[in-house]
């Protein structure tokens, strides 16, 4: 950790929390980082001395699963941050979804970071699923974002480009399917057609 260039502290002149420039200072502390420094209020220019204590972030071991494999890593959280099953959390550059939390040897639904022993998570990177859509003779391209396990069914209707689009075939690797479904992770391209709006019979305005 390094001495920050500025800190948000109470200014005795402004009688409010303001941004202060750190003129000089040193960091210490073990579980809590203590910044001892001379600061200058950016609002009124008042120079004073402050001691800022901030809890140090904690490193939590994480078991990351992806398909049949699992790997170990670490996530960094503030000690008072609460993590819950179902939360999205970054493991390095990897977006993950928390599936299980262990604290003091027991599985818990949610827990303060400082009390967590291990986190289990699965990869949660979203995929870009390309669509080719036939709009009454003209084709347009679009895409949707989906998690790898998301299923696309032939006959599903979804909204693309503000139009209702029905899926009629899905390209997966070497073949095209026209019945059933495919997982997002296997999809190369989805083909659909804009659904004609149903005419409202008998919806003529009354006179
Ligand atoms: Zn001030």
Tab-separated table of C-alpha atoms and ligand atoms in Angstrom:
chain	number	residue	atom	x	y	z
A	1	UNK	CA	0.000	0.000	0.000
A	2	UNK	CA	1.147	3.498	-0.764
A	3	UNK	CA	0.264	6.886	0.668
A	4	UNK	CA	-2.723	8.208	-1.320
A	5	UNK	CA	-2.539	11.552	-3.145
A	6	UNK	CA	-5.777	12.712	-1.574
A	7	UNK	CA	-8.155	11.648	1.185
A	8	UNK	CA	-11.724	12.430	2.171
A	9	UNK	CA	-11.643	13.740	5.755
A	10	UNK	CA	-13.438	16.212	8.009
A	11	UNK	CA	-12.135	19.780	7.588
A	12	UNK	CA	-12.237	21.797	10.860
A	13	UNK	CA	-12.749	25.035	8.888
A	14	UNK	CA	-15.451	23.823	6.488
A	15	UNK	CA	-17.027	21.684	9.239
A	16	UNK	CA	-17.661	19.035	6.601
A	17	UNK	CA	-16.015	16.095	4.899
A	18	UNK	CA	-13.993	17.468	2.013
A	19	UNK	CA	-11.285	16.264	-0.277
A	20	UNK	CA	-7.805	16.965	1.085
A	21	UNK	CA	-4.470	16.900	-0.660
A	22	UNK	CA	-1.943	14.754	1.226
A	23	UNK	CA	1.116	16.973	1.764
A	24	UNK	CA	3.150	14.416	3.674
A	25	UNK	CA	2.358	11.227	5.479
A	26	UNK	CA	3.279	7.709	6.401
A	27	UNK	CA	1.401	4.446	6.511
A	28	UNK	CA	1.459	1.928	9.315
A	29	UNK	CA	-0.683	-0.660	11.010
A	30	UNK	CA	-1.272	-4.374	10.649
A	31	UNK	CA	-4.928	-5.384	10.361
A	32	UNK	CA	-5.861	-1.736	9.954
A	33	UNK	CA	-3.876	0.636	7.799
A	34	UNK	CA	-3.133	3.900	9.591
A	35	UNK	CA	-2.307	6.990	7.612
A	36	UNK	CA	-0.611	9.719	9.643
A	37	UNK	CA	-0.397	12.826	7.546
A	38	UNK	CA	-0.535	16.540	6.982
A	39	UNK	CA	-3.356	17.414	4.630
A	40	UNK	CA	-4.671	20.492	2.871
A	41	UNK	CA	-8.384	21.057	2.323
A	42	UNK	CA	-9.105	21.466	-1.384
A	43	UNK	CA	-12.090	23.686	-0.617
A	44	UNK	CA	-10.654	26.263	1.834
A	45	UNK	CA	-6.918	25.557	1.818
A	46	UNK	CA	-6.748	24.853	5.554
A	47	UNK	CA	-3.733	22.707	6.496
A	48	UNK	CA	-4.104	20.277	9.387
A	49	UNK	CA	-2.987	16.920	10.672
A	50	UNK	CA	-5.087	13.757	10.439
A	51	UNK	CA	-4.896	10.091	11.325
A	52	UNK	CA	-6.984	7.990	8.967
A	53	UNK	CA	-7.683	4.360	9.779
A	54	UNK	CA	-8.942	2.039	7.078
A	55	UNK	CA	-9.482	-1.697	7.473
A	56	UNK	CA	-7.171	-3.635	5.196
A	57	UNK	CA	-8.840	-5.748	2.507
A	58	UNK	CA	-8.920	-9.494	3.080
A	59	UNK	CA	-7.903	-12.199	0.639
A	60	UNK	CA	-10.327	-15.110	0.455
A	61	UNK	CA	-9.535	-18.445	-1.204
A	62	UNK	CA	-11.955	-19.251	-4.001
A	63	UNK	CA	-12.626	-22.538	-5.784
A	64	UNK	CA	-13.704	-21.741	-9.301
A	65	UNK	CA	-15.510	-24.306	-11.397
A	66	UNK	CA	-15.956	-24.297	-15.113
A	67	UNK	CA	-17.578	-27.245	-16.886
A	68	UNK	CA	-15.868	-30.360	-15.445
A	69	UNK	CA	-12.802	-28.568	-14.095
A	70	UNK	CA	-12.057	-26.481	-11.053
A	71	UNK	CA	-9.212	-24.158	-10.172
A	72	UNK	CA	-8.167	-22.219	-7.083
A	73	UNK	CA	-7.682	-18.506	-6.769
A	74	UNK	CA	-8.185	-15.568	-4.463
A	75	UNK	CA	-10.647	-12.714	-4.255
A	76	UNK	CA	-10.029	-9.464	-2.400
A	77	UNK	CA	-12.814	-7.820	-0.403
A	78	UNK	CA	-13.142	-5.183	2.293
A	79	UNK	CA	-13.326	-6.968	5.697
A	80	UNK	CA	-16.857	-5.676	6.372
A	81	UNK	CA	-18.188	-6.385	2.895
A	82	UNK	CA	-20.940	-8.993	2.939
A	83	UNK	CA	-20.833	-11.728	0.328
A	84	UNK	CA	-23.902	-13.829	-0.484
A	85	UNK	CA	-24.643	-16.907	-2.570
A	86	UNK	CA	-25.761	-15.653	-5.980
A	87	UNK	CA	-23.490	-12.564	-5.915
A	88	UNK	CA	-21.357	-11.739	-8.902
A	89	UNK	CA	-17.720	-11.254	-7.906
A	90	UNK	CA	-14.538	-10.669	-9.901
A	91	UNK	CA	-11.737	-13.207	-9.516
A	92	UNK	CA	-8.925	-11.302	-11.180
A	93	UNK	CA	-10.312	-10.566	-14.634
A	94	UNK	CA	-12.897	-13.326	-14.459
A	95	UNK	CA	-16.544	-12.608	-13.645
A	96	UNK	CA	-17.854	-15.352	-11.356
A	97	UNK	CA	-21.103	-16.271	-9.620
A	98	UNK	CA	-20.909	-17.321	-5.949
A	99	UNK	CA	-22.452	-20.777	-5.498
A	100	UNK	CA	-21.397	-21.595	-1.918
A	101	UNK	CA	-19.745	-19.937	1.100
A	102	UNK	CA	-17.990	-21.653	3.994
A	103	UNK	CA	-17.514	-19.926	7.354
A	104	UNK	CA	-16.126	-21.687	10.445
A	105	UNK	CA	-16.548	-25.061	8.795
A	106	UNK	CA	-20.216	-24.569	7.886
A	107	UNK	CA	-22.029	-23.602	4.701
A	108	UNK	CA	-23.726	-20.229	4.978
A	109	UNK	CA	-25.974	-18.196	2.664
A	110	UNK	CA	-24.136	-14.938	3.297
A	111	UNK	CA	-21.246	-13.767	5.440
A	112	UNK	CA	-18.923	-10.878	6.251
A	113	UNK	CA	-15.723	-11.160	4.213
A	114	UNK	CA	-13.510	-11.287	7.319
A	115	UNK	CA	-15.337	-14.423	8.514
A	116	UNK	CA	-15.278	-16.394	5.258
A	117	UNK	CA	-12.985	-19.432	4.974
A	118	UNK	CA	-13.641	-20.406	1.362
A	119	UNK	CA	-15.870	-19.314	-1.496
A	120	UNK	CA	-17.065	-21.579	-4.297
A	121	UNK	CA	-18.023	-19.966	-7.551
A	122	UNK	CA	-18.562	-20.719	-11.193
A	123	UNK	CA	-17.436	-18.763	-14.183
A	124	UNK	CA	-20.030	-16.290	-15.253
A	125	UNK	CA	-18.709	-14.699	-18.397
A	126	UNK	CA	-21.388	-13.742	-20.831
A	127	UNK	CA	-21.213	-14.736	-24.469
A	128	UNK	CA	-22.242	-12.730	-27.480
A	129	UNK	CA	-24.778	-14.741	-29.466
A	130	UNK	CA	-25.069	-13.520	-33.062
A	131	UNK	CA	-28.476	-13.494	-34.738
A	132	UNK	CA	-29.446	-13.266	-38.402
A	133	UNK	CA	-33.037	-12.209	-38.714
A	134	UNK	CA	-35.233	-12.273	-41.761
A	135	UNK	CA	-37.458	-9.213	-41.694
A	136	UNK	CA	-39.975	-9.946	-44.475
A	137	UNK	CA	-37.312	-10.586	-47.144
A	138	UNK	CA	-34.524	-8.395	-45.749
A	139	UNK	CA	-31.969	-9.730	-43.299
A	140	UNK	CA	-30.530	-7.844	-40.361
A	141	UNK	CA	-27.895	-8.916	-37.826
A	142	UNK	CA	-28.079	-8.424	-34.100
A	143	UNK	CA	-26.903	-10.196	-30.963
A	144	UNK	CA	-27.926	-10.998	-27.426
A	145	UNK	CA	-25.695	-11.600	-24.390
A	146	UNK	CA	-26.164	-14.925	-22.616
A	147	UNK	CA	-24.496	-16.975	-19.912
A	148	UNK	CA	-22.888	-20.186	-21.246
A	149	UNK	CA	-25.613	-22.436	-19.758
A	150	UNK	CA	-28.507	-20.466	-21.204
A	151	UNK	CA	-30.665	-22.465	-23.631
A	152	UNK	CA	-32.052	-21.243	-26.923
A	153	UNK	CA	-35.101	-23.131	-28.179
A	154	UNK	CA	-36.395	-23.406	-31.717
A	155	UNK	CA	-39.702	-21.523	-31.704
A	156	UNK	CA	-38.678	-19.150	-28.892
A	157	UNK	CA	-39.736	-15.576	-29.451
A	158	UNK	CA	-37.528	-12.748	-28.235
A	159	UNK	CA	-37.227	-9.047	-28.860
A	160	UNK	CA	-34.457	-7.829	-31.156
A	161	UNK	CA	-34.201	-4.398	-32.681
A	162	UNK	CA	-37.637	-3.651	-31.143
A	163	UNK	CA	-39.131	-6.483	-33.183
A	164	UNK	CA	-40.573	-9.809	-32.093
A	165	UNK	CA	-38.296	-12.486	-33.534
A	166	UNK	CA	-39.002	-16.223	-33.645
A	167	UNK	CA	-36.031	-18.620	-33.719
A	168	UNK	CA	-36.322	-21.080	-36.617
A	169	UNK	CA	-32.831	-22.634	-36.731
A	170	UNK	CA	-29.561	-22.615	-34.805
A	171	UNK	CA	-26.082	-23.215	-36.189
A	172	UNK	CA	-23.934	-25.232	-33.770
A	173	UNK	CA	-20.404	-26.091	-34.863
A	174	UNK	CA	-20.757	-28.324	-37.941
A	175	UNK	CA	-24.509	-28.519	-38.207
A	176	UNK	CA	-27.752	-26.624	-38.104
A	177	UNK	CA	-30.615	-27.713	-35.910
A	178	UNK	CA	-34.287	-27.053	-36.690
A	179	UNK	CA	-35.846	-28.726	-33.657
A	180	UNK	CA	-34.988	-28.762	-29.969
A	181	UNK	CA	-32.553	-26.404	-28.319
A	182	UNK	CA	-28.886	-25.473	-27.949
A	183	UNK	CA	-26.756	-24.133	-25.120
A	184	UNK	CA	-25.363	-20.643	-25.575
A	185	UNK	CA	-21.799	-21.964	-25.354
A	186	UNK	CA	-22.378	-24.191	-28.442
A	187	UNK	CA	-24.163	-21.635	-30.584
A	188	UNK	CA	-22.400	-20.261	-33.648
A	189	UNK	CA	-25.375	-18.285	-34.943
A	190	UNK	CA	-29.106	-18.165	-34.413
A	191	UNK	CA	-31.482	-17.670	-37.341
A	192	UNK	CA	-34.873	-16.136	-36.869
A	193	UNK	CA	-37.676	-14.298	-38.565
A	194	UNK	CA	-39.656	-11.260	-37.552
A	195	UNK	CA	-43.090	-12.312	-36.419
A	196	UNK	CA	-45.960	-10.558	-38.189
A	197	UNK	CA	-48.050	-8.513	-35.840
A	198	UNK	CA	-51.454	-10.094	-35.323
A	199	UNK	CA	-54.274	-7.981	-36.686
A	200	UNK	CA	-56.744	-6.831	-34.105
A	201	UNK	CA	-60.050	-8.003	-35.547
A	202	UNK	CA	-63.094	-6.083	-34.451
A	203	UNK	CA	-60.991	-3.401	-32.789
A	204	UNK	CA	-62.500	-0.620	-34.837
A	205	UNK	CA	-63.112	2.546	-32.848
A	206	UNK	CA	-66.707	3.169	-31.849
A	207	UNK	CA	-68.505	6.117	-33.340
B	1	LIG	ZN1	-11.817	23.233	4.407
